[in-house]
mmCIF file of C-alpha atoms in Angstrom:
data_model
loop_
_atom_site.group_PDB
_atom_site.id
_atom_site.type_symbol
_atom_site.label_atom_id
_atom_site.label_comp_id
_atom_site.label_asym_id
_atom_site.label_seq_id
_atom_site.Cartn_x
_atom_site.Cartn_y
_atom_site.Cartn_z
ATOM 1 C CA MET A 1 -12.216 -17.480 9.169
ATOM 2 C CA ASP A 2 -13.386 -15.964 5.968
ATOM 3 C CA GLU A 3 -10.547 -16.705 3.618
ATOM 4 C CA PRO A 4 -11.202 -19.256 0.889
ATOM 5 C CA ALA A 5 -8.127 -19.442 -1.325
ATOM 6 C CA ASN A 6 -5.213 -17.173 -1.658
ATOM 7 C CA GLN A 7 -4.047 -16.591 -5.159
ATOM 8 C CA GLN A 8 -5.631 -13.999 -7.365
ATOM 9 C CA GLN A 9 -5.978 -13.095 -11.031
ATOM 10 C CA GLN A 10 -3.189 -13.762 -13.376
ATOM 11 C CA ALA A 11 -1.275 -10.686 -14.427
ATOM 12 C CA PRO A 12 -1.889 -9.860 -18.073
ATOM 13 C CA THR A 13 1.842 -9.889 -18.752
ATOM 14 C CA PRO A 14 4.690 -11.699 -17.101
ATOM 15 C CA SER A 15 7.032 -8.849 -17.889
ATOM 16 C CA PRO A 16 7.537 -7.161 -14.549
ATOM 17 C CA GLN A 17 9.006 -3.781 -15.254
ATOM 18 C CA GLN A 18 7.264 -2.361 -18.292
ATOM 19 C CA ALA A 19 3.837 -3.658 -17.521
ATOM 20 C CA PRO A 20 0.979 -1.493 -18.768
ATOM 21 C CA PRO A 21 -0.811 0.667 -16.234
ATOM 22 C CA VAL A 22 -3.217 -1.934 -15.015
ATOM 23 C CA GLN A 23 -3.994 -1.666 -11.381
ATOM 24 C CA HIS A 24 -2.394 -3.832 -8.767
ATOM 25 C CA ALA A 25 -4.029 -7.191 -8.321
ATOM 26 C CA PRO A 26 -6.726 -7.070 -5.671
ATOM 27 C CA ALA A 27 -4.655 -9.499 -3.611
ATOM 28 C CA HIS A 28 -7.530 -10.220 -1.317
ATOM 29 C CA HIS A 29 -5.610 -12.680 0.709
ATOM 30 C CA ALA A 30 -2.006 -12.147 -0.116
ATOM 31 C CA GLN A 31 -0.617 -13.263 3.165
ATOM 32 C CA HIS A 32 2.462 -14.967 4.292
ATOM 33 C CA THR A 33 1.727 -18.550 5.224
ATOM 34 C CA ASP A 34 0.586 -18.745 8.782
ATOM 35 C CA GLN A 35 -0.990 -21.320 10.978
ATOM 36 C CA SER A 36 -0.339 -19.609 14.251
ATOM 37 C CA ALA A 37 0.716 -15.991 14.192
ATOM 38 C CA ARG A 38 4.024 -16.269 12.441
ATOM 39 C CA THR A 39 6.902 -14.424 13.994
ATOM 40 C CA ASP A 40 10.431 -14.356 12.775
ATOM 41 C CA GLY A 41 12.984 -12.551 14.849
ATOM 42 C CA ASN A 42 11.233 -9.309 15.625
ATOM 43 C CA VAL A 43 8.847 -9.548 12.679
ATOM 44 C CA VAL A 44 5.147 -10.351 12.879
ATOM 45 C CA TYR A 45 3.605 -11.289 9.538
ATOM 46 C CA ILE A 46 -0.075 -10.477 9.238
ATOM 47 C CA GLY A 47 -2.126 -13.307 7.788
ATOM 48 C CA LYS A 48 -5.706 -14.409 7.910
ATOM 49 C CA LYS A 49 -6.072 -14.903 11.628
ATOM 50 C CA SER A 50 -8.055 -12.461 13.712
ATOM 51 C CA VAL A 51 -6.565 -9.112 14.570
ATOM 52 C CA MET A 52 -6.281 -10.014 18.245
ATOM 53 C CA GLY A 53 -4.064 -13.010 17.491
ATOM 54 C CA TYR A 54 -1.472 -10.672 16.032
ATOM 55 C CA VAL A 55 -1.936 -8.127 18.787
ATOM 56 C CA LEU A 56 -1.126 -10.897 21.244
ATOM 57 C CA ALA A 57 1.945 -11.908 19.241
ATOM 58 C CA VAL A 58 3.265 -8.344 19.287
ATOM 59 C CA VAL A 59 2.552 -7.815 22.980
ATOM 60 C CA THR A 60 4.185 -11.147 23.824
ATOM 61 C CA GLN A 61 7.343 -10.257 21.945
ATOM 62 C CA PHE A 62 7.572 -6.870 23.620
ATOM 63 C CA ASN A 63 7.043 -8.467 27.010
ATOM 64 C CA GLY A 64 9.794 -10.928 26.156
ATOM 65 C CA GLY A 65 12.206 -8.043 25.831
ATOM 66 C CA ALA A 66 12.119 -7.144 22.143
ATOM 67 C CA PRO A 67 13.091 -3.478 21.695
ATOM 68 C CA GLU A 68 11.160 -3.152 18.460
ATOM 69 C CA ILE A 69 8.720 -5.142 16.379
ATOM 70 C CA HIS A 70 8.154 -4.988 12.648
ATOM 71 C CA ILE A 71 4.597 -5.686 11.532
ATOM 72 C CA LYS A 72 4.479 -6.756 7.885
ATOM 73 C CA ALA A 73 1.496 -7.272 5.615
ATOM 74 C CA ARG A 74 0.609 -7.378 1.950
ATOM 75 C CA GLY A 75 -2.446 -6.649 -0.152
ATOM 76 C CA LYS A 76 -5.784 -6.422 1.609
ATOM 77 C CA LEU A 77 -4.138 -7.403 4.859
ATOM 78 C CA ILE A 78 -2.420 -4.031 5.072
ATOM 79 C CA SER A 79 -5.440 -2.592 6.856
ATOM 80 C CA ARG A 80 -5.215 -5.369 9.427
ATOM 81 C CA ALA A 81 -1.577 -4.501 10.083
ATOM 82 C CA VAL A 82 -2.623 -0.929 10.855
ATOM 83 C CA ASP A 83 -5.343 -2.222 13.181
ATOM 84 C CA VAL A 84 -2.790 -4.374 15.011
ATOM 85 C CA ALA A 85 -0.377 -1.471 15.481
ATOM 86 C CA GLU A 86 -3.128 0.843 16.666
ATOM 87 C CA ILE A 87 -4.630 -1.631 19.122
ATOM 88 C CA VAL A 88 -1.228 -2.486 20.590
ATOM 89 C CA ARG A 89 -0.421 1.175 21.083
ATOM 90 C CA HIS A 90 -3.747 2.362 22.377
ATOM 91 C CA ARG A 91 -5.002 -0.512 24.469
ATOM 92 C CA PHE A 92 -2.079 -2.598 25.620
ATOM 93 C CA LEU A 93 1.284 -0.867 25.527
ATOM 94 C CA PRO A 94 0.837 2.900 25.643
ATOM 95 C CA GLU A 95 4.587 3.334 26.125
ATOM 96 C CA VAL A 96 5.241 1.820 22.704
ATOM 97 C CA LYS A 97 5.859 4.366 19.969
ATOM 98 C CA LEU A 98 5.342 4.286 16.263
ATOM 99 C CA GLY A 99 8.582 4.035 14.351
ATOM 100 C CA LYS A 100 9.035 4.036 10.617
ATOM 101 C CA ILE A 101 6.159 3.098 8.343
ATOM 102 C CA ALA A 102 7.336 1.906 4.955
ATOM 103 C CA ILE A 103 5.298 0.959 1.905
ATOM 104 C CA LYS A 104 6.532 -0.761 -1.197
ATOM 105 C CA THR A 105 5.510 -2.932 -4.117
ATOM 106 C CA GLU A 106 6.403 -6.617 -4.087
ATOM 107 C CA GLU A 107 6.073 -9.252 -6.757
ATOM 108 C CA MET A 108 4.298 -12.467 -6.038
ATOM 109 C CA ASP A 109 4.226 -15.628 -8.081
ATOM 110 C CA SER A 110 0.729 -16.481 -9.186
ATOM 111 C CA GLU A 111 -0.422 -20.054 -9.403
ATOM 112 C CA ASP A 112 -0.109 -19.966 -13.181
ATOM 113 C CA GLY A 113 3.517 -18.898 -12.960
ATOM 114 C CA THR A 114 3.075 -15.255 -13.855
ATOM 115 C CA LYS A 115 4.048 -12.407 -11.561
ATOM 116 C CA THR A 116 1.586 -10.214 -9.766
ATOM 117 C CA LYS A 117 2.388 -6.933 -8.081
ATOM 118 C CA VAL A 118 1.083 -6.358 -4.633
ATOM 119 C CA SER A 119 1.481 -3.499 -2.187
ATOM 120 C CA ALA A 120 3.147 -4.159 1.135
ATOM 121 C CA ILE A 121 3.582 -2.298 4.404
ATOM 122 C CA GLU A 122 6.016 -2.545 7.276
ATOM 123 C CA ILE A 123 5.130 -0.792 10.507
ATOM 124 C CA THR A 124 7.795 -0.568 13.184
ATOM 125 C CA LEU A 125 6.794 -0.268 16.831
ATOM 126 C CA GLU A 126 9.453 0.732 19.339
ATOM 127 C CA ARG A 127 9.382 0.392 23.057
ATOM 128 C CA MET B 1 -18.296 -1.926 -7.421
ATOM 129 C CA ASP B 2 -18.430 -4.528 -4.748
ATOM 130 C CA GLU B 3 -19.600 -2.513 -1.799
ATOM 131 C CA PRO B 4 -23.089 -3.250 -0.497
ATOM 132 C CA ALA B 5 -23.673 -1.074 2.549
ATOM 133 C CA ASN B 6 -21.287 0.815 4.662
ATOM 134 C CA GLN B 7 -21.916 0.649 8.336
ATOM 135 C CA GLN B 8 -20.746 -2.236 10.450
ATOM 136 C CA GLN B 9 -21.382 -3.847 13.792
ATOM 137 C CA GLN B 10 -22.355 -1.788 16.732
ATOM 138 C CA ALA B 11 -19.579 -1.384 19.259
ATOM 139 C CA PRO B 12 -20.358 -3.324 22.443
ATOM 140 C CA THR B 13 -20.002 -0.168 24.476
ATOM 141 C CA PRO B 14 -20.522 3.439 23.590
ATOM 142 C CA SER B 15 -17.859 4.499 26.069
ATOM 143 C CA PRO B 16 -14.968 5.458 23.869
ATOM 144 C CA GLN B 17 -11.921 5.541 26.058
ATOM 145 C CA GLN B 18 -12.106 2.600 28.407
ATOM 146 C CA ALA B 19 -13.616 0.145 26.002
ATOM 147 C CA PRO B 20 -12.570 -3.477 26.560
ATOM 148 C CA PRO B 21 -9.942 -4.944 24.261
ATOM 149 C CA VAL B 22 -12.270 -5.934 21.513
ATOM 150 C CA GLN B 23 -10.809 -5.550 18.114
ATOM 151 C CA HIS B 24 -11.462 -2.614 15.894
ATOM 152 C CA ALA B 25 -14.623 -2.894 13.913
ATOM 153 C CA PRO B 26 -14.004 -4.591 10.586
ATOM 154 C CA ALA B 27 -14.987 -1.359 8.876
ATOM 155 C CA HIS B 28 -15.297 -3.064 5.536
ATOM 156 C CA HIS B 29 -16.361 0.012 3.788
ATOM 157 C CA ALA B 30 -15.565 2.889 6.043
ATOM 158 C CA GLN B 31 -15.078 5.437 3.379
ATOM 159 C CA HIS B 32 -15.635 9.080 3.106
ATOM 160 C CA THR B 33 -18.619 9.820 0.946
ATOM 161 C CA ASP B 34 -17.620 9.897 -2.648
ATOM 162 C CA GLN B 35 -19.390 9.949 -5.938
ATOM 163 C CA SER B 36 -16.478 11.004 -8.019
ATOM 164 C CA ALA B 37 -13.023 10.796 -6.489
ATOM 165 C CA ARG B 38 -13.348 13.368 -3.754
ATOM 166 C CA THR B 39 -10.564 15.847 -3.445
ATOM 167 C CA ASP B 40 -10.330 18.649 -0.996
ATOM 168 C CA GLY B 41 -7.413 21.004 -1.297
ATOM 169 C CA ASN B 42 -4.508 18.659 -1.687
ATOM 170 C CA VAL B 43 -6.300 15.715 -0.113
ATOM 171 C CA VAL B 44 -7.626 12.682 -1.966
ATOM 172 C CA TYR B 45 -10.032 10.574 0.069
ATOM 173 C CA ILE B 46 -10.084 6.920 -0.850
ATOM 174 C CA GLY B 47 -13.579 5.503 -1.219
ATOM 175 C CA LYS B 48 -15.169 2.630 -3.029
ATOM 176 C CA LYS B 49 -14.243 3.550 -6.561
ATOM 177 C CA SER B 50 -11.589 1.632 -8.432
ATOM 178 C CA VAL B 51 -7.949 2.215 -7.613
ATOM 179 C CA MET B 52 -7.286 3.834 -10.970
ATOM 180 C CA GLY B 53 -9.887 6.528 -10.341
ATOM 181 C CA TYR B 54 -7.885 7.717 -7.368
ATOM 182 C CA VAL B 55 -4.602 7.350 -9.199
ATOM 183 C CA LEU B 56 -6.005 9.662 -11.851
ATOM 184 C CA ALA B 57 -7.135 12.148 -9.210
ATOM 185 C CA VAL B 58 -3.660 12.272 -7.668
ATOM 186 C CA VAL B 59 -1.881 12.562 -11.008
ATOM 187 C CA THR B 60 -4.269 15.298 -12.102
ATOM 188 C CA GLN B 61 -3.630 17.319 -8.968
ATOM 189 C CA PHE B 62 0.129 16.998 -9.344
ATOM 190 C CA ASN B 63 -0.107 18.011 -12.980
ATOM 191 C CA GLY B 64 -2.168 20.999 -11.902
ATOM 192 C CA GLY B 65 0.743 22.184 -9.821
ATOM 193 C CA ALA B 66 0.132 20.762 -6.367
ATOM 194 C CA PRO B 67 3.440 20.377 -4.520
ATOM 195 C CA GLU B 68 2.135 17.568 -2.356
ATOM 196 C CA ILE B 69 -0.912 15.353 -2.092
ATOM 197 C CA HIS B 70 -2.311 13.679 1.000
ATOM 198 C CA ILE B 71 -4.029 10.342 0.384
ATOM 199 C CA LYS B 72 -6.419 9.470 3.187
ATOM 200 C CA ALA B 73 -8.314 6.266 3.884
ATOM 201 C CA ARG B 74 -9.985 4.403 6.699
ATOM 202 C CA GLY B 75 -10.683 0.781 7.567
ATOM 203 C CA LYS B 76 -10.378 -1.779 4.792
ATOM 204 C CA LEU B 77 -9.732 0.981 2.308
ATOM 205 C CA ILE B 78 -6.290 1.564 3.791
ATOM 206 C CA SER B 79 -4.840 -1.078 1.489
ATOM 207 C CA ARG B 80 -6.312 0.738 -1.489
ATOM 208 C CA ALA B 81 -4.625 3.966 -0.396
ATOM 209 C CA VAL B 82 -1.281 2.159 -0.406
ATOM 210 C CA ASP B 83 -2.035 0.794 -3.881
ATOM 211 C CA VAL B 84 -2.808 4.309 -5.128
ATOM 212 C CA ALA B 85 0.413 5.734 -3.734
ATOM 213 C CA GLU B 86 2.495 2.896 -5.138
ATOM 214 C CA ILE B 87 0.938 3.024 -8.600
ATOM 215 C CA VAL B 88 1.339 6.795 -8.818
ATOM 216 C CA ARG B 89 4.987 6.556 -7.843
ATOM 217 C CA HIS B 90 5.974 3.567 -9.905
ATOM 218 C CA ARG B 91 3.947 3.928 -13.080
ATOM 219 C CA PHE B 92 3.033 7.532 -13.566
ATOM 220 C CA LEU B 93 5.169 10.006 -11.661
ATOM 221 C CA PRO B 94 8.543 8.499 -10.814
ATOM 222 C CA GLU B 95 9.791 11.873 -9.660
ATOM 223 C CA VAL B 96 7.213 11.946 -6.875
ATOM 224 C CA LYS B 97 8.552 10.908 -3.489
ATOM 225 C CA LEU B 98 6.962 9.345 -0.477
ATOM 226 C CA GLY B 99 6.576 11.787 2.362
ATOM 227 C CA LYS B 100 5.213 11.091 5.803
ATOM 228 C CA ILE B 101 2.956 8.103 6.377
ATOM 229 C CA ALA B 102 0.767 8.531 9.447
ATOM 230 C CA ILE B 103 -1.631 6.071 11.028
ATOM 231 C CA LYS B 104 -4.168 6.785 13.703
ATOM 232 C CA THR B 105 -7.447 5.665 15.195
ATOM 233 C CA GLU B 106 -10.604 7.603 14.435
ATOM 234 C CA GLU B 107 -14.075 7.328 15.849
ATOM 235 C CA MET B 108 -17.039 6.899 13.582
ATOM 236 C CA ASP B 109 -20.692 7.192 14.433
ATOM 237 C CA SER B 110 -22.515 3.961 13.785
ATOM 238 C CA GLU B 111 -26.056 3.944 12.506
ATOM 239 C CA ASP B 112 -27.344 3.054 15.969
ATOM 240 C CA GLY B 113 -25.672 6.083 17.489
ATOM 241 C CA THR B 114 -22.776 4.297 19.149
ATOM 242 C CA LYS B 115 -19.161 5.009 18.360
ATOM 243 C CA THR B 116 -16.912 2.652 16.466
ATOM 244 C CA LYS B 117 -13.155 2.891 16.273
ATOM 245 C CA VAL B 118 -11.534 2.574 12.923
ATOM 246 C CA SER B 119 -7.926 2.788 11.803
ATOM 247 C CA ALA B 120 -6.932 5.470 9.347
ATOM 248 C CA ILE B 121 -3.911 6.269 7.218
ATOM 249 C CA GLU B 122 -2.579 9.393 5.594
ATOM 250 C CA ILE B 123 0.100 9.018 2.944
ATOM 251 C CA THR B 124 1.829 12.148 1.713
ATOM 252 C CA LEU B 125 3.313 12.258 -1.752
ATOM 253 C CA GLU B 126 5.678 15.096 -2.623
ATOM 254 C CA ARG B 127 6.823 16.231 -5.992
#
């Protein structure tokens, strides 16, 4: 809907580990490629589609018998992942419980070949 | 920096519990009021300031002796909370560990008096 392009500023240094304390790249649209809601085993990757598209993907996988679903997102899309988990739990599948929530830092390749750090989240929902 | 106003669409119904499955409000800028990085006991509320302002607030509280810090954010600012936690851990205080990460749904009052649901996160960092 509202996503123009998806790479962001170049990192000031390509050296990954001893980078100076600049903040993480804004990563406005750091999503995994998706045309339809991408699922992969029991993983739902949050991209630029609407929240309800991912809610549907999660509900469909649970209804297909999946015992747990991992919702993954990066950058600005992390908040959408939380929305998806909350809407699934509160509106559609009240029997589903929150499992582990993990956060980490991933490196992405920028268009100019440098590396950019971006935060990521993985939310596990368990039936 | 880039935040114009902070309330978002009116919810289609003021009835909080049996609302239809509309998605959460976008909550672009659902932040706690902040002029400087707001801290409250061992809580740092993420608002519209830059990420590094909140990183500094967390580091300062740890250096002042706090055993743990709770980073709280709502709506789109959730991704910024994750950035803050990750930057504190990886760049400034490697001895600090991730504690519990909780997500939930909160209700906000919209300007027109209706209620809007918004996702929230609380990330605990422990020395």
